[in-house]
């Protein structure tokens, strides 16, 4: 079964950088969509960035130019563990929240809607102080 484990969260001052990682394994199919979502207290979970098995990416407008999603290109989670990354630069207090890795196995080209993803990690906290 799909297994996702996030790491790399922490606390940083505004303007700083953090890199999140998600170890993904157990996929059934070689096609997939994966990405990062975040949820701040009292707010709905929102999509931040998506990448799929063909390498296409989507970013939320609020993070374009500051965040970069990437993955281990030579690995496929249907065969071996693959790492998904989110490089976050120029962090702002509004980037605060719990960040989740999500995946949908067998489908590529999905967007930023959380309802499209059936597999989720446990989350990692990102705190940005002003």
CSV table of N, CA and C in Angstrom, one decimal:
chain,number,residue,atom,x,y,z
A,1,UNK,N,0.8,-1.2,0.0
A,1,UNK,CA,0.0,0.0,0.0
A,1,UNK,C,0.9,1.2,0.0
A,2,UNK,N,0.3,2.4,-0.4
A,2,UNK,CA,1.1,3.6,-0.5
A,2,UNK,C,1.5,4.1,0.9
A,3,UNK,N,2.7,4.4,1.1
A,3,UNK,CA,3.3,4.9,2.4
A,3,UNK,C,4.0,6.2,2.1
A,4,UNK,N,3.6,7.2,2.9
A,4,UNK,CA,4.2,8.6,2.7
A,4,UNK,C,4.7,9.1,4.1
A,5,UNK,N,6.0,9.5,4.2
A,5,UNK,CA,6.5,10.0,5.4
A,5,UNK,C,7.2,11.3,5.2
A,6,UNK,N,6.7,12.4,5.8
A,6,UNK,CA,7.3,13.7,5.6
A,6,UNK,C,8.4,13.9,6.7
A,7,UNK,N,9.3,14.8,6.3
A,7,UNK,CA,10.4,15.3,7.2
A,7,UNK,C,10.8,16.7,6.8
A,8,UNK,N,11.5,17.4,7.7
A,8,UNK,CA,12.2,18.6,7.3
A,8,UNK,C,11.5,19.9,7.7
A,9,UNK,N,10.4,19.8,8.4
A,9,UNK,CA,9.7,21.0,8.9
A,9,UNK,C,10.6,21.6,10.0
A,10,UNK,N,10.1,22.8,10.5
A,10,UNK,CA,10.8,23.5,11.6
A,10,UNK,C,10.4,24.9,11.7
A,11,UNK,N,11.3,25.7,12.4
A,11,UNK,CA,11.0,27.1,12.6
A,11,UNK,C,12.1,27.9,11.9
A,12,UNK,N,11.6,29.0,11.3
A,12,UNK,CA,12.5,29.9,10.6
A,12,UNK,C,12.0,31.3,10.6
A,13,UNK,N,12.9,32.3,10.5
A,13,UNK,CA,12.4,33.6,10.4
A,13,UNK,C,12.0,34.0,9.0
A,14,UNK,N,11.2,35.0,8.9
A,14,UNK,CA,10.7,35.4,7.6
A,14,UNK,C,11.9,35.8,6.7
A,15,UNK,N,11.8,35.3,5.4
A,15,UNK,CA,12.9,35.5,4.5
A,15,UNK,C,13.8,34.3,4.4
A,16,UNK,N,13.6,33.4,5.4
A,16,UNK,CA,14.5,32.2,5.4
A,16,UNK,C,14.0,31.1,4.5
A,17,UNK,N,14.7,29.9,4.6
A,17,UNK,CA,14.4,28.8,3.7
A,17,UNK,C,14.2,27.5,4.5
A,18,UNK,N,13.4,26.6,4.0
A,18,UNK,CA,13.3,25.3,4.5
A,18,UNK,C,13.1,24.3,3.4
A,19,UNK,N,13.6,23.0,3.6
A,19,UNK,CA,13.4,22.0,2.6
A,19,UNK,C,12.6,20.8,3.2
A,20,UNK,N,11.5,20.5,2.6
A,20,UNK,CA,10.7,19.4,3.1
A,20,UNK,C,11.0,18.2,2.2
A,21,UNK,N,10.9,17.0,2.8
A,21,UNK,CA,11.1,15.8,2.0
A,21,UNK,C,9.9,14.8,2.4
A,22,UNK,N,9.6,14.0,1.4
A,22,UNK,CA,8.5,13.0,1.6
A,22,UNK,C,9.1,11.7,1.0
A,23,UNK,N,9.2,10.7,1.8
A,23,UNK,CA,9.6,9.3,1.4
A,23,UNK,C,8.4,8.6,0.9
A,24,UNK,N,8.3,8.2,-0.3
A,24,UNK,CA,7.1,7.5,-0.9
A,24,UNK,C,7.5,6.1,-1.4
A,25,UNK,N,6.6,5.2,-1.0
A,25,UNK,CA,6.8,3.8,-1.5
A,25,UNK,C,5.4,3.1,-1.5
A,26,UNK,N,5.5,1.9,-2.1
A,26,UNK,CA,4.3,1.0,-2.1
A,26,UNK,C,3.3,1.3,-3.1
A,27,UNK,N,3.6,2.1,-4.2
A,27,UNK,CA,2.7,2.4,-5.2
A,27,UNK,C,2.4,1.1,-6.1
A,28,UNK,N,1.2,1.1,-6.6
A,28,UNK,CA,0.8,-0.1,-7.4
A,28,UNK,C,1.2,0.2,-8.9
A,29,UNK,N,1.0,1.5,-9.3
A,29,UNK,CA,1.2,1.9,-10.7
A,29,UNK,C,2.4,2.8,-10.9
A,30,UNK,N,2.9,2.9,-12.1
A,30,UNK,CA,4.1,3.8,-12.3
A,30,UNK,C,3.6,5.2,-12.6
A,31,UNK,N,2.4,5.4,-12.9
A,31,UNK,CA,1.8,6.7,-13.1
A,31,UNK,C,1.3,7.2,-11.8
A,32,UNK,N,1.5,8.5,-11.5
A,32,UNK,CA,1.0,9.1,-10.2
A,32,UNK,C,1.0,10.6,-10.3
A,33,UNK,N,0.3,11.2,-9.4
A,33,UNK,CA,0.4,12.6,-9.0
A,33,UNK,C,0.7,12.7,-7.6
A,34,UNK,N,1.6,13.6,-7.3
A,34,UNK,CA,2.0,13.8,-5.9
A,34,UNK,C,2.2,15.2,-5.6
A,35,UNK,N,2.1,15.6,-4.3
A,35,UNK,CA,2.3,17.0,-4.0
A,35,UNK,C,2.3,17.4,-2.6
A,36,UNK,N,2.3,18.6,-2.3
A,36,UNK,CA,2.3,19.2,-1.0
A,36,UNK,C,1.1,20.0,-0.8
A,37,UNK,N,0.5,19.9,0.4
A,37,UNK,CA,-0.7,20.6,0.8
A,37,UNK,C,-0.3,21.2,2.2
A,38,UNK,N,-1.0,22.3,2.6
A,38,UNK,CA,-0.8,22.8,3.9
A,38,UNK,C,-2.1,23.3,4.5
A,39,UNK,N,-2.1,23.3,5.9
A,39,UNK,CA,-3.3,23.7,6.6
A,39,UNK,C,-2.9,24.5,7.8
A,40,UNK,N,-3.4,25.7,7.8
A,40,UNK,CA,-3.2,26.6,9.0
A,40,UNK,C,-4.3,26.5,9.9
A,41,UNK,N,-4.1,26.8,11.2
A,41,UNK,CA,-5.2,26.6,12.2
A,41,UNK,C,-6.5,27.4,11.8
A,42,UNK,N,-7.6,26.8,11.8
A,42,UNK,CA,-8.9,27.4,11.4
A,42,UNK,C,-9.1,27.6,9.9
A,43,UNK,N,-8.2,27.1,9.1
A,43,UNK,CA,-8.4,27.3,7.7
A,43,UNK,C,-8.4,25.9,7.0
A,44,UNK,N,-9.0,25.9,5.8
A,44,UNK,CA,-9.0,24.7,5.0
A,44,UNK,C,-7.7,24.3,4.5
A,45,UNK,N,-7.5,23.0,4.2
A,45,UNK,CA,-6.3,22.5,3.6
A,45,UNK,C,-6.2,23.0,2.2
A,46,UNK,N,-5.1,23.5,1.8
A,46,UNK,CA,-4.9,24.1,0.4
A,46,UNK,C,-3.7,23.4,-0.3
A,47,UNK,N,-3.9,23.3,-1.6
A,47,UNK,CA,-2.8,22.7,-2.4
A,47,UNK,C,-1.7,23.8,-2.5
A,48,UNK,N,-0.4,23.3,-2.4
A,48,UNK,CA,0.7,24.2,-2.6
A,48,UNK,C,1.5,23.9,-3.9
A,49,UNK,N,1.8,22.7,-4.2
A,49,UNK,CA,2.5,22.3,-5.4
A,49,UNK,C,2.3,20.9,-5.7
A,50,UNK,N,2.2,20.6,-7.0
A,50,UNK,CA,2.0,19.2,-7.5
A,50,UNK,C,3.0,18.9,-8.5
A,51,UNK,N,3.5,17.6,-8.5
A,51,UNK,CA,4.3,17.1,-9.6
A,51,UNK,C,3.8,15.7,-10.0
A,52,UNK,N,3.8,15.3,-11.2
A,52,UNK,CA,3.3,14.0,-11.6
A,52,UNK,C,4.4,13.2,-12.2
A,53,UNK,N,4.1,12.0,-12.6
A,53,UNK,CA,5.1,11.0,-13.1
A,53,UNK,C,5.7,11.4,-14.4
A,54,UNK,N,5.1,12.3,-15.1
A,54,UNK,CA,5.7,12.8,-16.4
A,54,UNK,C,6.5,14.1,-16.2
A,55,UNK,N,6.5,14.6,-14.9
A,55,UNK,CA,7.3,15.7,-14.6
A,55,UNK,C,6.6,17.1,-14.7
A,56,UNK,N,5.3,17.1,-15.0
A,56,UNK,CA,4.6,18.3,-15.0
A,56,UNK,C,4.4,18.8,-13.6
A,57,UNK,N,4.4,20.2,-13.4
A,57,UNK,CA,4.3,20.8,-12.1
A,57,UNK,C,3.2,21.8,-12.1
A,58,UNK,N,2.6,22.0,-10.9
A,58,UNK,CA,1.6,23.1,-10.7
A,58,UNK,C,1.9,23.7,-9.4
A,59,UNK,N,1.7,25.0,-9.3
A,59,UNK,CA,2.0,25.8,-8.1
A,59,UNK,C,0.8,26.6,-7.8
A,60,UNK,N,0.5,26.8,-6.5
A,60,UNK,CA,-0.5,27.8,-6.0
A,60,UNK,C,0.1,29.2,-6.3
A,61,UNK,N,-0.7,30.1,-6.7
A,61,UNK,CA,-0.3,31.5,-7.0
A,61,UNK,C,0.5,32.1,-5.8
A,62,UNK,N,0.1,31.7,-4.6
A,62,UNK,CA,0.8,32.3,-3.4
A,62,UNK,C,2.2,31.9,-3.2
A,63,UNK,N,2.7,30.8,-3.9
A,63,UNK,CA,4.0,30.3,-3.7
A,63,UNK,C,4.9,30.4,-5.0
A,64,UNK,N,4.3,30.8,-6.1
A,64,UNK,CA,5.0,30.8,-7.3
A,64,UNK,C,6.2,31.7,-7.2
A,65,UNK,N,7.4,31.2,-7.7
A,65,UNK,CA,8.6,32.0,-7.6
A,65,UNK,C,9.3,31.8,-6.3
A,66,UNK,N,8.7,31.2,-5.3
A,66,UNK,CA,9.4,31.0,-4.0
A,66,UNK,C,9.6,29.6,-3.6
A,67,UNK,N,8.6,28.7,-4.1
A,67,UNK,CA,8.7,27.3,-3.7
A,67,UNK,C,9.0,26.5,-5.0
A,68,UNK,N,9.7,25.4,-4.8
A,68,UNK,CA,10.1,24.5,-5.9
A,68,UNK,C,9.8,23.1,-5.5
A,69,UNK,N,9.0,22.4,-6.3
A,69,UNK,CA,8.7,21.0,-6.0
A,69,UNK,C,9.6,20.1,-7.0
A,70,UNK,N,10.1,19.0,-6.4
A,70,UNK,CA,11.0,18.2,-7.2
A,70,UNK,C,10.9,16.7,-6.7
A,71,UNK,N,11.5,15.8,-7.5
A,71,UNK,CA,11.5,14.4,-7.1
A,71,UNK,C,12.7,13.7,-7.6
A,72,UNK,N,13.0,12.5,-7.1
A,72,UNK,CA,14.1,11.7,-7.6
A,72,UNK,C,13.6,11.2,-8.9
A,73,UNK,N,14.2,11.7,-10.0
A,73,UNK,CA,13.8,11.4,-11.3
A,73,UNK,C,14.0,9.9,-11.8
A,74,UNK,N,15.1,9.3,-11.2
A,74,UNK,CA,15.4,8.0,-11.6
A,74,UNK,C,14.7,6.9,-10.8
A,75,UNK,N,13.9,7.3,-9.9
A,75,UNK,CA,13.2,6.3,-9.1
A,75,UNK,C,11.7,6.4,-9.4
A,76,UNK,N,11.0,5.2,-9.2
A,76,UNK,CA,9.6,5.2,-9.3
A,76,UNK,C,9.1,4.4,-8.0
A,77,UNK,N,8.1,5.0,-7.3
A,77,UNK,CA,7.7,4.4,-6.1
A,77,UNK,C,6.9,3.1,-6.2
A,78,UNK,N,6.7,2.7,-7.5
A,78,UNK,CA,6.1,1.4,-7.7
A,78,UNK,C,7.1,0.3,-7.6
A,79,UNK,N,8.4,0.7,-7.6
A,79,UNK,CA,9.5,-0.3,-7.5
A,79,UNK,C,10.4,-0.1,-6.3
A,80,UNK,N,10.7,1.2,-6.0
A,80,UNK,CA,11.6,1.5,-4.9
A,80,UNK,C,11.1,2.8,-4.2
A,81,UNK,N,11.6,3.0,-3.0
A,81,UNK,CA,11.3,4.3,-2.4
A,81,UNK,C,11.8,5.5,-3.2
A,82,UNK,N,10.9,6.5,-3.3
A,82,UNK,CA,11.3,7.7,-4.0
A,82,UNK,C,11.0,8.9,-3.1
A,83,UNK,N,11.9,9.9,-3.2
A,83,UNK,CA,11.8,11.1,-2.4
A,83,UNK,C,11.2,12.2,-3.2
A,84,UNK,N,10.2,12.9,-2.6
A,84,UNK,CA,9.6,14.1,-3.1
A,84,UNK,C,10.1,15.2,-2.2
A,85,UNK,N,10.4,16.4,-2.8
A,85,UNK,CA,10.9,17.5,-2.1
A,85,UNK,C,10.1,18.8,-2.3
A,86,UNK,N,10.1,19.7,-1.3
A,86,UNK,CA,9.6,21.0,-1.5
A,86,UNK,C,10.6,22.0,-1.0
A,87,UNK,N,11.3,22.7,-1.8
A,87,UNK,CA,12.2,23.8,-1.4
A,87,UNK,C,11.5,25.0,-1.3
A,88,UNK,N,11.5,25.6,-0.1
A,88,UNK,CA,10.7,26.8,0.2
A,88,UNK,C,11.7,27.9,0.6
A,89,UNK,N,11.7,29.0,-0.3
A,89,UNK,CA,12.6,30.1,-0.1
A,89,UNK,C,11.7,31.4,0.2
A,90,UNK,N,12.3,32.4,0.7
A,90,UNK,CA,11.6,33.7,1.0
A,90,UNK,C,10.4,33.4,1.7
A,91,UNK,N,10.5,32.6,2.8
A,91,UNK,CA,9.3,32.3,3.6
A,91,UNK,C,8.6,33.5,4.2
A,92,UNK,N,7.3,33.4,4.3
A,92,UNK,CA,6.5,34.5,4.9
A,92,UNK,C,5.7,33.9,6.1
A,93,UNK,N,5.3,34.8,7.0
A,93,UNK,CA,4.5,34.3,8.1
A,93,UNK,C,3.2,33.6,7.6
A,94,UNK,N,2.7,34.0,6.5
A,94,UNK,CA,1.5,33.4,6.0
A,94,UNK,C,1.7,32.0,5.4
A,95,UNK,N,3.0,31.6,5.4
A,95,UNK,CA,3.3,30.2,5.0
A,95,UNK,C,3.2,29.2,6.2
A,96,UNK,N,2.9,29.7,7.3
A,96,UNK,CA,2.8,28.9,8.5
A,96,UNK,C,1.7,27.8,8.3
A,97,UNK,N,2.0,26.6,8.9
A,97,UNK,CA,1.0,25.6,8.8
A,97,UNK,C,1.6,24.2,8.9
A,98,UNK,N,0.7,23.2,8.9
A,98,UNK,CA,1.1,21.8,8.8
A,98,UNK,C,1.1,21.5,7.4
A,99,UNK,N,2.3,21.0,6.9
A,99,UNK,CA,2.5,20.6,5.5
A,99,UNK,C,2.3,19.1,5.4
A,100,UNK,N,1.5,18.7,4.4
A,100,UNK,CA,1.3,17.3,4.2
A,100,UNK,C,1.7,16.9,2.8
A,101,UNK,N,2.3,15.7,2.7
A,101,UNK,CA,2.6,15.1,1.4
A,101,UNK,C,1.4,14.2,1.0
A,102,UNK,N,1.0,14.3,-0.2
A,102,UNK,CA,-0.2,13.5,-0.7
A,102,UNK,C,0.1,12.9,-2.1
A,103,UNK,N,-0.6,11.8,-2.3
A,103,UNK,CA,-0.4,11.1,-3.6
A,103,UNK,C,-1.6,10.4,-4.1
A,104,UNK,N,-1.7,10.3,-5.4
A,104,UNK,CA,-2.8,9.5,-6.0
A,104,UNK,C,-2.1,8.6,-7.0
A,105,UNK,N,-2.2,7.3,-6.7
A,105,UNK,CA,-1.6,6.3,-7.5
A,105,UNK,C,-2.4,5.9,-8.7
A,106,UNK,N,-1.7,5.8,-9.9
A,106,UNK,CA,-2.4,5.4,-11.1
A,106,UNK,C,-2.9,6.5,-12.0
A,107,UNK,N,-2.7,7.8,-11.5
A,107,UNK,CA,-3.3,8.9,-12.3
A,107,UNK,C,-2.2,10.0,-12.3
A,108,UNK,N,-2.0,10.6,-13.5
A,108,UNK,CA,-1.1,11.8,-13.6
A,108,UNK,C,-1.9,12.9,-14.1
A,109,UNK,N,-1.4,14.1,-13.9
A,109,UNK,CA,-2.1,15.3,-14.3
A,109,UNK,C,-3.1,15.9,-13.4
A,110,UNK,N,-3.2,15.4,-12.1
A,110,UNK,CA,-4.1,16.0,-11.2
A,110,UNK,C,-3.7,17.4,-10.8
A,111,UNK,N,-4.6,18.2,-10.2
A,111,UNK,CA,-4.3,19.5,-9.8
A,111,UNK,C,-4.2,19.7,-8.3
A,112,UNK,N,-4.6,20.9,-7.8
A,112,UNK,CA,-4.3,21.2,-6.4
A,112,UNK,C,-5.5,20.9,-5.5
A,113,UNK,N,-6.5,20.2,-6.0
A,113,UNK,CA,-7.6,19.9,-5.1
A,113,UNK,C,-7.3,18.7,-4.2
A,114,UNK,N,-7.5,18.9,-2.9
A,114,UNK,CA,-7.2,17.9,-1.9
A,114,UNK,C,-8.1,16.7,-2.1
A,115,UNK,N,-9.3,16.9,-2.5
A,115,UNK,CA,-10.2,15.7,-2.6
A,115,UNK,C,-9.8,14.7,-3.7
A,116,UNK,N,-8.8,15.1,-4.6
A,116,UNK,CA,-8.4,14.2,-5.6
A,116,UNK,C,-7.3,13.2,-5.1
A,117,UNK,N,-6.9,13.3,-3.9
A,117,UNK,CA,-5.8,12.5,-3.4
A,117,UNK,C,-6.3,11.6,-2.2
A,118,UNK,N,-5.9,10.4,-2.3
A,118,UNK,CA,-6.4,9.4,-1.3
A,118,UNK,C,-5.3,8.9,-0.3
A,119,UNK,N,-4.1,9.3,-0.6
A,119,UNK,CA,-3.0,8.9,0.3
A,119,UNK,C,-2.3,10.1,0.9
A,120,UNK,N,-2.1,10.1,2.2
A,120,UNK,CA,-1.6,11.3,2.9
A,120,UNK,C,-0.6,10.9,3.9
A,121,UNK,N,0.5,11.7,4.1
A,121,UNK,CA,1.4,11.5,5.2
A,121,UNK,C,0.9,12.1,6.5
A,122,UNK,N,1.7,12.0,7.5
A,122,UNK,CA,1.2,12.5,8.8
A,122,UNK,C,1.4,13.9,9.0
A,123,UNK,N,2.2,14.6,8.2
A,123,UNK,CA,2.3,16.0,8.3
A,123,UNK,C,3.6,16.5,9.0
A,124,UNK,N,4.1,17.6,8.6
A,124,UNK,CA,5.3,18.2,9.3
A,124,UNK,C,5.0,19.7,9.5
A,125,UNK,N,5.3,20.3,10.6
A,125,UNK,CA,5.0,21.6,11.0
A,125,UNK,C,6.0,22.6,10.4
A,126,UNK,N,5.5,23.7,9.8
A,126,UNK,CA,6.4,24.8,9.4
A,126,UNK,C,5.9,26.1,10.1
A,127,UNK,N,6.9,26.7,10.8
A,127,UNK,CA,6.6,27.9,11.5
A,127,UNK,C,7.5,29.0,11.0
A,128,UNK,N,6.9,30.1,10.6
A,128,UNK,CA,7.7,31.3,10.1
A,128,UNK,C,7.4,32.4,11.0
A,129,UNK,N,8.4,33.0,11.6
A,129,UNK,CA,8.2,34.1,12.5
A,129,UNK,C,8.6,35.4,11.8
A,130,UNK,N,7.9,36.5,12.1
A,130,UNK,CA,8.1,37.8,11.5
A,130,UNK,C,9.2,38.5,12.2
